[in-house]
Amino acid sequence: MSYRKIILHKGKEQSLQRFHPWVFSGAIKVMDSDMKDGEVVEIYSANDQFLGMAHYQKGSISGRVLSYRKATIDTTFWIQKIQKAFDYRRFLNLTDNPHTNVYRLLFGEGDGLPGLVLDYYAGHVVFQAHSIGMHMQRQDICLALQEVLKDRLLSVYDKSSETLPSQYAAGIQNGLLWGKAEDEVIVKENDAQFYIDWIHGQKTGFFIDQRDNRELVGKYASGKRVLNTFSYTGGFSVYAGLKGATAVHSVDSSAKAVDFCNRNAVLNNISNHEGFAVDTFDFLKEKATEYDLVILDPPAFAKSRDVKHNAVIGYKRLNEMALRKIKKGGILFTFSCSQVIDKYLFYNTITAAAIEARRNIKLLHFLSQPADHTIVPTFPEGEYLKGLAFYVD
Ligand code: SAH
Protein backbone atom coordinates (compact mmCIF):
# COMPACT_ATOMS: atom_id res chain seq x y z
CA MET A 1 0.00 0.00 0.00
CA SER A 2 1.43 3.39 -0.89
CA TYR A 3 0.46 6.61 0.79
CA ARG A 4 0.86 10.19 -0.33
CA LYS A 5 3.38 12.43 1.40
CA ILE A 6 3.39 15.64 3.40
CA ILE A 7 6.79 17.35 3.77
CA LEU A 8 7.38 19.72 6.66
CA HIS A 9 9.35 22.95 6.82
CA LYS A 10 12.86 22.74 8.23
CA GLY A 11 12.78 22.54 12.04
CA LYS A 12 9.12 21.55 12.17
CA GLU A 13 10.00 17.86 12.59
CA GLN A 14 11.04 18.41 16.20
CA SER A 15 7.66 18.08 17.89
CA LEU A 16 6.98 14.81 16.06
CA GLN A 17 10.40 13.53 17.07
CA ARG A 18 9.35 14.19 20.66
CA PHE A 19 6.20 12.13 19.92
CA HIS A 20 3.71 14.99 20.07
CA PRO A 21 1.15 13.71 17.54
CA TRP A 22 -0.13 16.89 15.88
CA VAL A 23 1.02 18.50 12.63
CA PHE A 24 -0.06 22.13 12.43
CA SER A 25 -0.95 23.58 9.02
CA GLY A 26 1.84 26.16 9.30
CA ALA A 27 4.44 23.38 9.55
CA ILE A 28 3.62 22.00 6.10
CA LYS A 29 5.95 22.86 3.23
CA VAL A 30 4.66 20.61 0.43
CA MET A 31 1.70 18.35 -0.13
CA ASP A 32 -0.51 17.29 -3.02
CA SER A 33 -3.13 19.86 -3.89
CA ASP A 34 -5.93 17.31 -3.97
CA MET A 35 -5.21 15.68 -0.63
CA LYS A 36 -8.52 14.31 0.69
CA ASP A 37 -9.80 14.95 4.20
CA GLY A 38 -9.41 11.79 6.24
CA GLU A 39 -6.82 10.16 4.02
CA VAL A 40 -3.82 8.40 5.56
CA VAL A 41 -0.54 10.14 4.66
CA GLU A 42 3.17 9.79 5.39
CA ILE A 43 4.89 12.74 7.05
CA TYR A 44 8.51 13.60 6.18
CA SER A 45 10.98 16.21 7.41
CA ALA A 46 12.47 18.82 5.05
CA ASN A 47 15.48 16.54 4.53
CA ASP A 48 13.36 13.53 3.71
CA GLN A 49 13.42 11.71 7.00
CA PHE A 50 10.28 9.64 7.67
CA LEU A 51 8.41 10.93 10.75
CA GLY A 52 5.06 9.17 10.90
CA MET A 53 1.79 7.97 9.42
CA ALA A 54 -1.10 10.39 9.97
CA HIS A 55 -4.70 11.22 9.20
CA TYR A 56 -4.86 14.34 7.08
CA GLN A 57 -7.63 16.86 7.69
CA LYS A 58 -7.83 20.46 6.49
CA GLY A 59 -7.64 22.87 9.42
CA SER A 60 -5.17 24.24 11.95
CA ILE A 61 -4.31 20.68 13.03
CA SER A 62 -3.73 19.15 9.59
CA GLY A 63 -2.16 15.88 10.63
CA ARG A 64 -2.80 13.49 13.52
CA VAL A 65 -0.13 10.82 13.87
CA LEU A 66 -1.26 7.20 14.10
CA SER A 67 2.18 5.62 14.01
CA TYR A 68 5.78 6.82 14.28
CA ARG A 69 6.87 3.80 12.23
CA LYS A 70 6.06 2.96 8.64
CA ALA A 71 2.91 0.89 8.72
CA THR A 72 0.04 -0.26 6.60
CA ILE A 73 -3.09 1.10 8.20
CA ASP A 74 -5.25 -2.01 7.85
CA THR A 75 -7.31 -4.27 10.12
CA THR A 76 -4.16 -5.75 11.66
CA PHE A 77 -3.00 -2.24 12.60
CA TRP A 78 -6.32 -1.43 14.30
CA ILE A 79 -6.36 -4.77 16.12
CA GLN A 80 -2.87 -4.14 17.52
CA LYS A 81 -3.70 -0.63 18.67
CA ILE A 82 -7.01 -1.59 20.28
CA GLN A 83 -5.42 -4.67 21.87
CA LYS A 84 -2.83 -2.39 23.45
CA ALA A 85 -5.49 -0.08 24.83
CA PHE A 86 -7.44 -3.09 26.13
CA ASP A 87 -4.35 -4.64 27.77
CA TYR A 88 -3.73 -1.38 29.61
CA ARG A 89 -7.33 -1.42 30.94
CA ARG A 90 -6.82 -5.05 31.93
CA PHE A 91 -3.75 -3.95 33.86
CA LEU A 92 -5.96 -1.33 35.54
CA ASN A 93 -8.34 -4.15 36.56
CA LEU A 94 -11.22 -2.69 34.59
CA THR A 95 -11.89 -5.33 31.94
CA ASP A 96 -13.19 -8.22 34.05
CA ASN A 97 -14.05 -6.54 37.29
CA PRO A 98 -17.18 -7.79 39.09
CA HIS A 99 -17.69 -4.37 40.71
CA THR A 100 -17.13 -2.08 37.69
CA ASN A 101 -18.17 -2.66 34.09
CA VAL A 102 -17.95 0.87 32.72
CA TYR A 103 -14.66 2.39 31.60
CA ARG A 104 -12.95 4.34 28.83
CA LEU A 105 -11.44 1.73 26.53
CA LEU A 106 -9.50 4.17 24.39
CA PHE A 107 -8.70 7.84 24.89
CA GLY A 108 -7.35 9.44 21.71
CA GLU A 109 -3.78 10.73 21.84
CA GLY A 110 -3.22 9.12 25.26
CA ASP A 111 -3.62 5.72 23.59
CA GLY A 112 -1.82 6.60 20.38
CA LEU A 113 -4.96 7.13 18.28
CA PRO A 114 -5.70 10.86 18.01
CA GLY A 115 -9.33 11.60 17.26
CA LEU A 116 -10.84 8.40 18.67
CA VAL A 117 -12.74 7.79 21.90
CA LEU A 118 -14.23 4.42 22.84
CA ASP A 119 -16.30 4.05 26.01
CA TYR A 120 -17.38 0.65 27.32
CA TYR A 121 -20.76 0.17 29.01
CA ALA A 122 -21.31 -3.41 30.17
CA GLY A 123 -20.61 -4.85 26.72
CA HIS A 124 -21.74 -1.88 24.66
CA VAL A 125 -19.08 0.34 23.12
CA VAL A 126 -19.86 3.95 22.22
CA PHE A 127 -17.61 5.13 19.39
CA GLN A 128 -16.86 8.85 19.06
CA ALA A 129 -14.68 10.14 16.24
CA HIS A 130 -13.25 13.64 16.60
CA SER A 131 -11.56 13.55 13.19
CA ILE A 132 -13.01 12.57 9.83
CA GLY A 133 -10.16 10.10 9.27
CA MET A 134 -11.20 8.12 12.33
CA HIS A 135 -14.81 8.21 11.28
CA MET A 136 -13.96 6.84 7.84
CA GLN A 137 -12.20 3.93 9.54
CA ARG A 138 -15.15 3.00 11.76
CA GLN A 139 -15.80 -0.38 10.09
CA ASP A 140 -12.20 -1.52 10.59
CA ILE A 141 -12.28 -0.29 14.17
CA CYS A 142 -15.50 -2.20 14.69
CA LEU A 143 -13.90 -5.40 13.40
CA ALA A 144 -10.91 -4.84 15.65
CA LEU A 145 -13.21 -4.40 18.65
CA GLN A 146 -14.87 -7.75 17.90
CA GLU A 147 -11.48 -9.41 17.60
CA VAL A 148 -10.09 -7.93 20.83
CA LEU A 149 -13.15 -7.96 23.10
CA LYS A 150 -14.64 -11.22 21.78
CA ASP A 151 -17.66 -12.17 23.92
CA ARG A 152 -17.19 -9.09 26.07
CA LEU A 153 -18.67 -7.12 23.13
CA LEU A 154 -22.44 -6.86 22.57
CA SER A 155 -22.74 -3.78 20.37
CA VAL A 156 -20.95 -0.75 18.93
CA TYR A 157 -22.81 2.54 18.57
CA ASP A 158 -21.45 5.48 16.57
CA LYS A 159 -22.11 8.81 18.29
CA SER A 160 -19.83 11.07 16.26
CA SER A 161 -22.28 13.68 15.03
CA GLU A 162 -21.54 15.86 18.10
CA THR A 163 -17.78 15.44 18.10
CA LEU A 164 -16.86 15.76 14.40
CA PRO A 165 -16.11 19.24 13.10
CA SER A 166 -19.36 20.76 11.82
CA GLN A 167 -18.50 20.55 8.12
CA TYR A 168 -18.33 16.72 8.37
CA ALA A 169 -20.97 16.21 11.07
CA ALA A 170 -23.73 17.57 8.85
CA GLY A 171 -23.85 14.46 6.67
CA ILE A 172 -23.47 11.96 9.46
CA GLN A 173 -26.11 10.08 11.43
CA ASN A 174 -25.49 8.45 14.77
CA GLY A 175 -26.41 4.79 14.83
CA LEU A 176 -25.60 1.19 15.55
CA LEU A 177 -22.44 -0.06 13.81
CA TRP A 178 -22.55 -3.62 15.02
CA GLY A 179 -24.44 -5.96 17.34
CA LYS A 180 -27.79 -5.82 18.99
CA ALA A 181 -29.34 -2.48 19.93
CA GLU A 182 -30.46 -1.91 23.47
CA ASP A 183 -32.52 1.05 24.66
CA GLU A 184 -31.11 1.28 28.10
CA VAL A 185 -28.39 -0.49 29.99
CA ILE A 186 -27.61 -0.64 33.69
CA VAL A 187 -23.90 -0.46 34.51
CA LYS A 188 -21.99 -0.96 37.72
CA GLU A 189 -19.28 1.38 38.95
CA ASN A 190 -17.70 0.38 42.25
CA ASP A 191 -20.99 -1.50 42.85
CA ALA A 192 -23.10 1.63 42.43
CA GLN A 193 -25.63 1.14 39.64
CA PHE A 194 -26.55 3.57 36.87
CA TYR A 195 -28.97 3.65 33.95
CA ILE A 196 -27.09 4.69 30.82
CA ASP A 197 -28.75 6.18 27.74
CA TRP A 198 -25.94 6.89 25.28
CA ILE A 199 -28.35 7.78 22.48
CA HIS A 200 -30.02 10.72 24.24
CA GLY A 201 -27.56 11.40 27.06
CA GLN A 202 -24.68 13.89 27.12
CA LYS A 203 -21.27 12.89 25.73
CA THR A 204 -21.19 9.09 25.45
CA GLY A 205 -23.87 8.79 28.14
CA PHE A 206 -21.95 9.02 31.41
CA PHE A 207 -19.07 11.00 32.90
CA ILE A 208 -16.78 8.04 33.39
CA ASP A 209 -13.90 10.38 34.20
CA GLN A 210 -15.22 11.03 37.73
CA ARG A 211 -15.08 7.40 38.90
CA ASP A 212 -12.18 7.78 41.35
CA ASN A 213 -13.41 11.13 42.61
CA ARG A 214 -16.90 9.76 43.22
CA GLU A 215 -15.36 7.00 45.31
CA LEU A 216 -13.49 9.58 47.36
CA VAL A 217 -16.67 11.62 47.92
CA GLY A 218 -18.25 8.39 49.15
CA LYS A 219 -15.55 8.07 51.79
CA TYR A 220 -16.43 11.48 53.28
CA ALA A 221 -20.21 11.28 52.90
CA SER A 222 -21.32 9.33 55.96
CA GLY A 223 -23.57 11.40 58.25
CA LYS A 224 -23.34 14.45 55.98
CA ARG A 225 -25.89 16.65 54.25
CA VAL A 226 -24.65 16.62 50.68
CA LEU A 227 -25.28 19.05 47.83
CA ASN A 228 -24.29 17.78 44.38
CA THR A 229 -24.48 20.56 41.78
CA PHE A 230 -24.21 20.07 38.00
CA SER A 231 -25.24 16.58 38.99
CA TYR A 232 -26.12 15.20 35.52
CA THR A 233 -27.43 11.65 36.17
CA GLY A 234 -26.31 11.71 39.78
CA GLY A 235 -22.93 9.99 39.83
CA PHE A 236 -21.73 11.72 43.00
CA SER A 237 -25.23 11.69 44.54
CA VAL A 238 -25.54 7.91 44.34
CA TYR A 239 -22.14 7.32 45.97
CA ALA A 240 -22.97 9.80 48.75
CA GLY A 241 -26.35 8.13 49.34
CA LEU A 242 -24.87 4.63 49.38
CA LYS A 243 -22.19 5.67 51.85
CA GLY A 244 -24.62 7.00 54.43
CA ALA A 245 -25.24 10.69 53.70
CA THR A 246 -28.21 11.90 55.78
CA ALA A 247 -29.60 13.92 52.83
CA VAL A 248 -28.54 14.27 49.20
CA HIS A 249 -29.68 17.15 47.01
CA SER A 250 -28.89 17.08 43.27
CA VAL A 251 -29.08 20.19 41.11
CA ASP A 252 -28.95 20.30 37.31
CA SER A 253 -30.47 22.74 34.84
CA SER A 254 -31.52 19.85 32.59
CA ALA A 255 -34.86 18.36 33.67
CA LYS A 256 -34.02 15.19 31.76
CA ALA A 257 -30.79 14.79 33.72
CA VAL A 258 -32.63 15.32 37.02
CA ASP A 259 -35.17 12.65 36.02
CA PHE A 260 -32.35 10.23 35.43
CA CYS A 261 -30.75 11.24 38.67
CA ASN A 262 -33.98 10.47 40.56
CA ARG A 263 -34.26 7.11 38.81
CA ASN A 264 -30.65 6.28 39.67
CA ALA A 265 -31.32 7.12 43.33
CA VAL A 266 -34.28 4.71 43.32
CA LEU A 267 -32.25 2.04 41.50
CA ASN A 268 -29.75 2.14 44.38
CA ASN A 269 -32.44 2.23 47.10
CA ILE A 270 -31.53 5.72 48.23
CA SER A 271 -34.56 7.23 49.93
CA ASN A 272 -33.24 10.56 51.20
CA HIS A 273 -32.48 12.02 47.76
CA GLU A 274 -34.11 15.05 46.18
CA GLY A 275 -33.47 16.42 42.67
CA PHE A 276 -33.88 20.05 41.59
CA ALA A 277 -34.10 21.03 37.92
CA VAL A 278 -32.75 24.57 38.34
CA ASP A 279 -29.69 26.66 37.58
CA THR A 280 -26.93 26.07 40.15
CA PHE A 281 -26.23 29.79 40.55
CA ASP A 282 -29.92 30.47 41.34
CA PHE A 283 -30.07 27.51 43.71
CA LEU A 284 -27.02 28.71 45.64
CA LYS A 285 -28.37 32.26 45.77
CA GLU A 286 -31.91 31.43 46.80
CA LYS A 287 -31.87 28.30 48.90
CA ALA A 288 -31.14 29.13 52.51
CA THR A 289 -30.03 25.63 53.52
CA GLU A 290 -26.49 24.86 54.58
CA TYR A 291 -24.61 21.70 53.67
CA ASP A 292 -21.73 19.67 55.12
CA LEU A 293 -20.40 18.60 51.75
CA VAL A 294 -20.78 20.43 48.43
CA ILE A 295 -19.75 19.18 44.99
CA LEU A 296 -19.26 21.57 42.08
CA ASP A 297 -18.70 19.87 38.73
CA PRO A 298 -19.70 22.39 36.05
CA PRO A 299 -19.29 21.93 32.29
CA ALA A 300 -16.13 23.51 30.85
CA PHE A 301 -16.40 27.28 31.38
CA ALA A 302 -13.50 27.85 28.94
CA LYS A 303 -13.57 25.95 25.67
CA SER A 304 -10.69 28.01 24.24
CA ARG A 305 -7.79 30.19 25.34
CA ASP A 306 -9.63 33.41 24.35
CA VAL A 307 -12.24 32.97 27.04
CA LYS A 308 -9.86 31.84 29.77
CA HIS A 309 -10.20 35.07 31.74
CA ASN A 310 -14.01 34.92 31.78
CA ALA A 311 -13.81 31.31 32.86
CA VAL A 312 -11.62 32.19 35.84
CA ILE A 313 -14.20 34.80 36.88
CA GLY A 314 -16.95 32.16 36.51
CA TYR A 315 -15.12 29.58 38.65
CA LYS A 316 -14.36 32.18 41.29
CA ARG A 317 -17.95 33.36 41.52
CA LEU A 318 -19.37 29.83 41.66
CA ASN A 319 -16.91 28.64 44.31
CA GLU A 320 -17.39 31.76 46.41
CA MET A 321 -21.17 31.22 46.43
CA ALA A 322 -20.74 27.55 47.37
CA LEU A 323 -18.21 28.26 50.11
CA ARG A 324 -20.77 30.52 51.79
CA LYS A 325 -23.20 27.55 51.92
CA ILE A 326 -20.87 25.12 53.64
CA LYS A 327 -21.19 24.53 57.38
CA LYS A 328 -18.16 25.03 59.59
CA GLY A 329 -16.07 21.89 59.40
CA GLY A 330 -17.56 20.99 56.01
CA ILE A 331 -16.00 19.89 52.74
CA LEU A 332 -15.89 21.33 49.23
CA PHE A 333 -15.20 19.15 46.19
CA THR A 334 -14.67 21.43 43.22
CA PHE A 335 -13.80 20.54 39.61
CA SER A 336 -12.83 22.10 36.31
CA CYS A 337 -12.74 20.21 33.02
CA SER A 338 -11.55 23.26 31.04
CA GLN A 339 -8.35 22.11 29.41
CA VAL A 340 -6.91 25.66 29.25
CA ILE A 341 -7.22 26.19 33.03
CA ASP A 342 -4.23 24.40 34.55
CA LYS A 343 -4.24 22.97 38.06
CA TYR A 344 -2.30 25.86 39.61
CA LEU A 345 -4.53 28.50 38.07
CA PHE A 346 -7.53 26.54 39.32
CA TYR A 347 -6.03 26.29 42.82
CA ASN A 348 -5.31 30.03 42.88
CA THR A 349 -8.82 30.80 41.69
CA ILE A 350 -10.40 28.79 44.51
CA THR A 351 -8.02 30.41 46.98
CA ALA A 352 -9.25 33.82 45.80
CA ALA A 353 -12.86 32.64 46.15
CA ALA A 354 -12.20 31.54 49.74
CA ILE A 355 -10.71 34.92 50.61
CA GLU A 356 -13.75 36.65 49.11
CA ALA A 357 -16.11 34.34 51.06
CA ARG A 358 -14.01 34.87 54.22
CA ARG A 359 -13.54 31.13 54.78
CA ASN A 360 -10.39 29.37 55.92
CA ILE A 361 -9.76 26.31 53.79
CA LYS A 362 -7.33 23.43 54.05
CA LEU A 363 -6.34 21.37 51.02
CA LEU A 364 -7.36 17.72 51.42
CA HIS A 365 -6.72 16.40 47.89
CA PHE A 366 -5.45 17.41 44.47
CA LEU A 367 -7.61 15.40 42.03
CA SER A 368 -7.39 14.44 38.39
CA GLN A 369 -8.88 12.04 35.83
CA PRO A 370 -8.64 8.26 36.33
CA ALA A 371 -5.91 6.28 34.55
CA ASP A 372 -8.21 4.95 31.81
CA HIS A 373 -8.42 8.58 30.63
CA THR A 374 -4.80 8.08 29.69
CA ILE A 375 -2.33 10.90 30.31
CA VAL A 376 1.05 10.67 28.55
CA PRO A 377 3.88 13.17 29.13
CA THR A 378 4.30 13.59 25.35
CA PHE A 379 0.78 15.03 25.11
CA PRO A 380 0.12 17.36 28.05
CA GLU A 381 -3.10 18.58 26.36
CA GLY A 382 -4.66 15.24 27.34
CA GLU A 383 -4.77 16.22 31.02
CA TYR A 384 -8.03 18.13 31.31
CA LEU A 385 -9.84 17.24 34.55
CA LYS A 386 -8.74 18.96 37.74
CA GLY A 387 -10.31 18.76 41.12
CA LEU A 388 -9.66 20.02 44.62
CA ALA A 389 -11.06 18.87 47.92
CA PHE A 390 -10.95 21.34 50.81
CA TYR A 391 -11.81 21.22 54.47
CA VAL A 392 -13.79 24.38 55.13
CA ASP A 393 -13.53 26.09 58.49
N1 SAH B 1 -20.97 15.53 37.88
C1 SAH B 1 -21.63 14.87 36.77
C2 SAH B 1 -21.23 15.44 35.43
C3 SAH B 1 -21.50 16.90 35.24
S1 SAH B 1 -21.65 17.41 33.59
C4 SAH B 1 -21.37 13.37 36.86
O1 SAH B 1 -20.57 12.92 37.71
O2 SAH B 1 -21.94 12.62 36.07
C5 SAH B 1 -22.25 19.02 33.74
C6 SAH B 1 -23.76 19.14 34.00
O3 SAH B 1 -24.03 20.50 34.29
C7 SAH B 1 -24.66 18.77 32.84
O4 SAH B 1 -25.56 17.77 33.25
C8 SAH B 1 -25.45 20.07 32.52
O5 SAH B 1 -26.81 19.83 32.21
C9 SAH B 1 -25.34 20.82 33.81
N2 SAH B 1 -25.40 22.29 33.77
C10 SAH B 1 -24.85 23.14 32.88
N3 SAH B 1 -25.03 24.41 33.26
C11 SAH B 1 -25.73 24.39 34.43
C12 SAH B 1 -26.20 25.39 35.34
N4 SAH B 1 -25.98 26.67 35.13
N5 SAH B 1 -26.84 24.98 36.46
C13 SAH B 1 -27.05 23.66 36.70
N6 SAH B 1 -26.63 22.68 35.87
C14 SAH B 1 -25.97 23.04 34.76
mmCIF file of N, CA, C and O in Angstrom, residues 318-356:
data_model
loop_
_atom_site.group_PDB
_atom_site.id
_atom_site.type_symbol
_atom_site.label_atom_id
_atom_site.label_comp_id
_atom_site.label_asym_id
_atom_site.label_seq_id
_atom_site.Cartn_x
_atom_site.Cartn_y
_atom_site.Cartn_z
ATOM 1 N N LEU A 318 -18.662 31.056 41.280
ATOM 2 C CA LEU A 318 -19.374 29.834 41.664
ATOM 3 C C LEU A 318 -18.829 29.288 42.988
ATOM 4 O O LEU A 318 -19.595 28.939 43.902
ATOM 5 N N ASN A 319 -17.517 29.214 43.111
ATOM 6 C CA ASN A 319 -16.910 28.642 44.311
ATOM 7 C C ASN A 319 -17.125 29.531 45.531
ATOM 8 O O ASN A 319 -17.329 29.031 46.633
ATOM 9 N N GLU A 320 -17.125 30.843 45.301
ATOM 10 C CA GLU A 320 -17.391 31.759 46.411
ATOM 11 C C GLU A 320 -18.821 31.540 46.942
ATOM 12 O O GLU A 320 -19.039 31.440 48.157
ATOM 13 N N MET A 321 -19.768 31.438 46.021
ATOM 14 C CA MET A 321 -21.167 31.222 46.431
ATOM 15 C C MET A 321 -21.307 29.905 47.195
ATOM 16 O O MET A 321 -21.998 29.835 48.209
ATOM 17 N N ALA A 322 -20.637 28.869 46.721
ATOM 18 C CA ALA A 322 -20.741 27.553 47.368
ATOM 19 C C ALA A 322 -20.072 27.580 48.745
ATOM 20 O O ALA A 322 -20.613 27.036 49.712
ATOM 21 N N LEU A 323 -18.923 28.225 48.824
ATOM 22 C CA LEU A 323 -18.206 28.262 50.110
ATOM 23 C C LEU A 323 -19.067 28.915 51.194
ATOM 24 O O LEU A 323 -19.006 28.537 52.367
ATOM 25 N N ARG A 324 -19.892 29.861 50.807
ATOM 26 C CA ARG A 324 -20.775 30.521 51.788
ATOM 27 C C ARG A 324 -21.856 29.573 52.309
ATOM 28 O O ARG A 324 -22.479 29.834 53.328
ATOM 29 N N LYS A 325 -22.117 28.500 51.555
ATOM 30 C CA LYS A 325 -23.196 27.555 51.919
ATOM 31 C C LYS A 325 -22.700 26.373 52.747
ATOM 32 O O LYS A 325 -23.476 25.483 53.082
ATOM 33 N N ILE A 326 -21.406 26.303 52.973
ATOM 34 C CA ILE A 326 -20.866 25.117 53.640
ATOM 35 C C ILE A 326 -20.748 25.372 55.139
ATOM 36 O O ILE A 326 -20.222 26.404 55.564
ATOM 37 N N LYS A 327 -21.260 24.420 55.912
ATOM 38 C CA LYS A 327 -21.186 24.528 57.376
ATOM 39 C C LYS A 327 -19.743 24.519 57.836
ATOM 40 O O LYS A 327 -18.878 23.939 57.168
ATOM 41 N N LYS A 328 -19.506 25.074 58.993
ATOM 42 C CA LYS A 328 -18.162 25.026 59.592
ATOM 43 C C LYS A 328 -17.746 23.559 59.730
ATOM 44 O O LYS A 328 -18.537 22.724 60.156
ATOM 45 N N GLY A 329 -16.533 23.276 59.331
ATOM 46 C CA GLY A 329 -16.070 21.887 59.398
ATOM 47 C C GLY A 329 -16.565 21.050 58.226
ATOM 48 O O GLY A 329 -16.493 19.830 58.256
ATOM 49 N N GLY A 330 -17.046 21.703 57.186
ATOM 50 C CA GLY A 330 -17.563 20.991 56.008
ATOM 51 C C GLY A 330 -16.490 20.760 54.949
ATOM 52 O O GLY A 330 -15.304 21.020 55.173
ATOM 53 N N ILE A 331 -16.949 20.253 53.805
ATOM 54 C CA ILE A 331 -16.004 19.893 52.737
ATOM 55 C C ILE A 331 -16.509 20.423 51.400
ATOM 56 O O ILE A 331 -17.699 20.339 51.096
ATOM 57 N N LEU A 332 -15.578 20.929 50.607
ATOM 58 C CA LEU A 332 -15.893 21.327 49.231
ATOM 59 C C LEU A 332 -15.114 20.442 48.263
ATOM 60 O O LEU A 332 -13.903 20.289 48.389
ATOM 61 N N PHE A 333 -15.831 19.833 47.326
ATOM 62 C CA PHE A 333 -15.196 19.152 46.190
ATOM 63 C C PHE A 333 -15.468 20.007 44.966
ATOM 64 O O PHE A 333 -16.637 20.185 44.597
ATOM 65 N N THR A 334 -14.435 20.543 44.354
ATOM 66 C CA THR A 334 -14.671 21.431 43.221
ATOM 67 C C THR A 334 -13.839 21.002 42.016
ATOM 68 O O THR A 334 -12.680 20.597 42.169
ATOM 69 N N PHE A 335 -14.453 21.064 40.826
ATOM 70 C CA PHE A 335 -13.798 20.540 39.612
ATOM 71 C C PHE A 335 -13.801 21.558 38.481
ATOM 72 O O PHE A 335 -14.658 22.441 38.432
ATOM 73 N N SER A 336 -12.847 21.362 37.578
ATOM 74 C CA SER A 336 -12.832 22.095 36.313
ATOM 75 C C SER A 336 -12.388 21.133 35.223
ATOM 76 O O SER A 336 -11.362 20.459 35.363
ATOM 77 N N CYS A 337 -13.173 21.053 34.140
ATOM 78 C CA CYS A 337 -12.739 20.215 33.024
ATOM 79 C C CYS A 337 -12.327 21.079 31.838
ATOM 80 O O CYS A 337 -12.253 20.605 30.705
ATOM 81 N N SER A 338 -12.049 22.390 32.111
ATOM 82 C CA SER A 338 -11.546 23.263 31.039
ATOM 83 C C SER A 338 -10.072 22.967 30.846
ATOM 84 O O SER A 338 -9.263 23.196 31.749
ATOM 85 N N GLN A 339 -9.731 22.505 29.660
ATOM 86 C CA GLN A 339 -8.348 22.112 29.408
ATOM 87 C C GLN A 339 -7.382 23.297 29.571
ATOM 88 O O GLN A 339 -6.258 23.130 30.035
ATOM 89 N N VAL A 340 -7.826 24.499 29.225
ATOM 90 C CA VAL A 340 -6.910 25.658 29.254
ATOM 91 C C VAL A 340 -6.675 26.220 30.664
ATOM 92 O O VAL A 340 -5.813 27.064 30.857
ATOM 93 N N ILE A 341 -7.449 25.759 31.643
ATOM 94 C CA ILE A 341 -7.220 26.188 33.029
ATOM 95 C C ILE A 341 -6.340 25.125 33.682
ATOM 96 O O ILE A 341 -6.804 24.011 33.919
ATOM 97 N N ASP A 342 -5.083 25.450 33.978
ATOM 98 C CA ASP A 342 -4.234 24.400 34.553
ATOM 99 C C ASP A 342 -4.458 24.295 36.062
ATOM 100 O O ASP A 342 -5.156 25.117 36.659
ATOM 101 N N LYS A 343 -3.873 23.258 36.664
ATOM 102 C CA LYS A 343 -4.241 22.971 38.057
ATOM 103 C C LYS A 343 -3.825 24.073 39.026
ATOM 104 O O LYS A 343 -4.500 24.300 40.024
ATOM 105 N N TYR A 344 -2.754 24.804 38.691
ATOM 106 C CA TYR A 344 -2.304 25.856 39.608
ATOM 107 C C TYR A 344 -3.198 27.080 39.494
ATOM 108 O O TYR A 344 -3.524 27.716 40.495
ATOM 109 N N LEU A 345 -3.607 27.393 38.265
ATOM 110 C CA LEU A 345 -4.534 28.504 38.074
ATOM 111 C C LEU A 345 -5.859 28.182 38.783
ATOM 112 O O LEU A 345 -6.444 29.036 39.454
ATOM 113 N N PHE A 346 -6.280 26.940 38.675
ATOM 114 C CA PHE A 346 -7.534 26.543 39.322
ATOM 115 C C PHE A 346 -7.395 26.673 40.847
ATOM 116 O O PHE A 346 -8.263 27.247 41.510
ATOM 117 N N TYR A 347 -6.287 26.204 41.367
ATOM 118 C CA TYR A 347 -6.033 26.292 42.820
ATOM 119 C C TYR A 347 -6.046 27.759 43.281
ATOM 120 O O TYR A 347 -6.672 28.111 44.282
ATOM 121 N N ASN A 348 -5.371 28.607 42.513
ATOM 122 C CA ASN A 348 -5.311 30.031 42.884
ATOM 123 C C ASN A 348 -6.687 30.680 42.814
ATOM 124 O O ASN A 348 -7.018 31.549 43.627
ATOM 125 N N THR A 349 -7.474 30.242 41.845
ATOM 126 C CA THR A 349 -8.824 30.799 41.687
ATOM 127 C C THR A 349 -9.697 30.451 42.892
ATOM 128 O O THR A 349 -10.423 31.290 43.423
ATOM 129 N N ILE A 350 -9.587 29.214 43.349
ATOM 130 C CA ILE A 350 -10.402 28.791 44.508
ATOM 131 C C ILE A 350 -9.890 29.490 45.777
ATOM 132 O O ILE A 350 -10.669 29.873 46.650
ATOM 133 N N THR A 351 -8.585 29.669 45.850
ATOM 134 C CA THR A 351 -8.020 30.406 46.977
ATOM 135 C C THR A 351 -8.620 31.814 47.027
ATOM 136 O O THR A 351 -9.028 32.296 48.095
ATOM 137 N N ALA A 352 -8.684 32.459 45.864
ATOM 138 C CA ALA A 352 -9.255 33.819 45.797
ATOM 139 C C ALA A 352 -10.727 33.799 46.215
ATOM 140 O O ALA A 352 -11.192 34.702 46.923
ATOM 141 N N ALA A 353 -11.442 32.750 45.787
ATOM 142 C CA ALA A 353 -12.863 32.637 46.150
ATOM 143 C C ALA A 353 -13.018 32.506 47.667
ATOM 144 O O ALA A 353 -13.920 33.095 48.268
ATOM 145 N N ALA A 354 -12.121 31.752 48.286
ATOM 146 C CA ALA A 354 -12.196 31.542 49.742
ATOM 147 C C ALA A 354 -11.930 32.846 50.492
ATOM 148 O O ALA A 354 -12.574 33.144 51.508
ATOM 149 N N ILE A 355 -11.006 33.633 49.977
ATOM 150 C CA ILE A 355 -10.709 34.921 50.607
ATOM 151 C C ILE A 355 -11.950 35.814 50.530
ATOM 152 O O ILE A 355 -12.374 36.414 51.515
ATOM 153 N N GLU A 356 -12.550 35.839 49.341
ATOM 154 C CA GLU A 356 -13.746 36.654 49.113
ATOM 155 C C GLU A 356 -14.891 36.200 50.035
ATOM 156 O O GLU A 356 -15.614 37.014 50.587
#
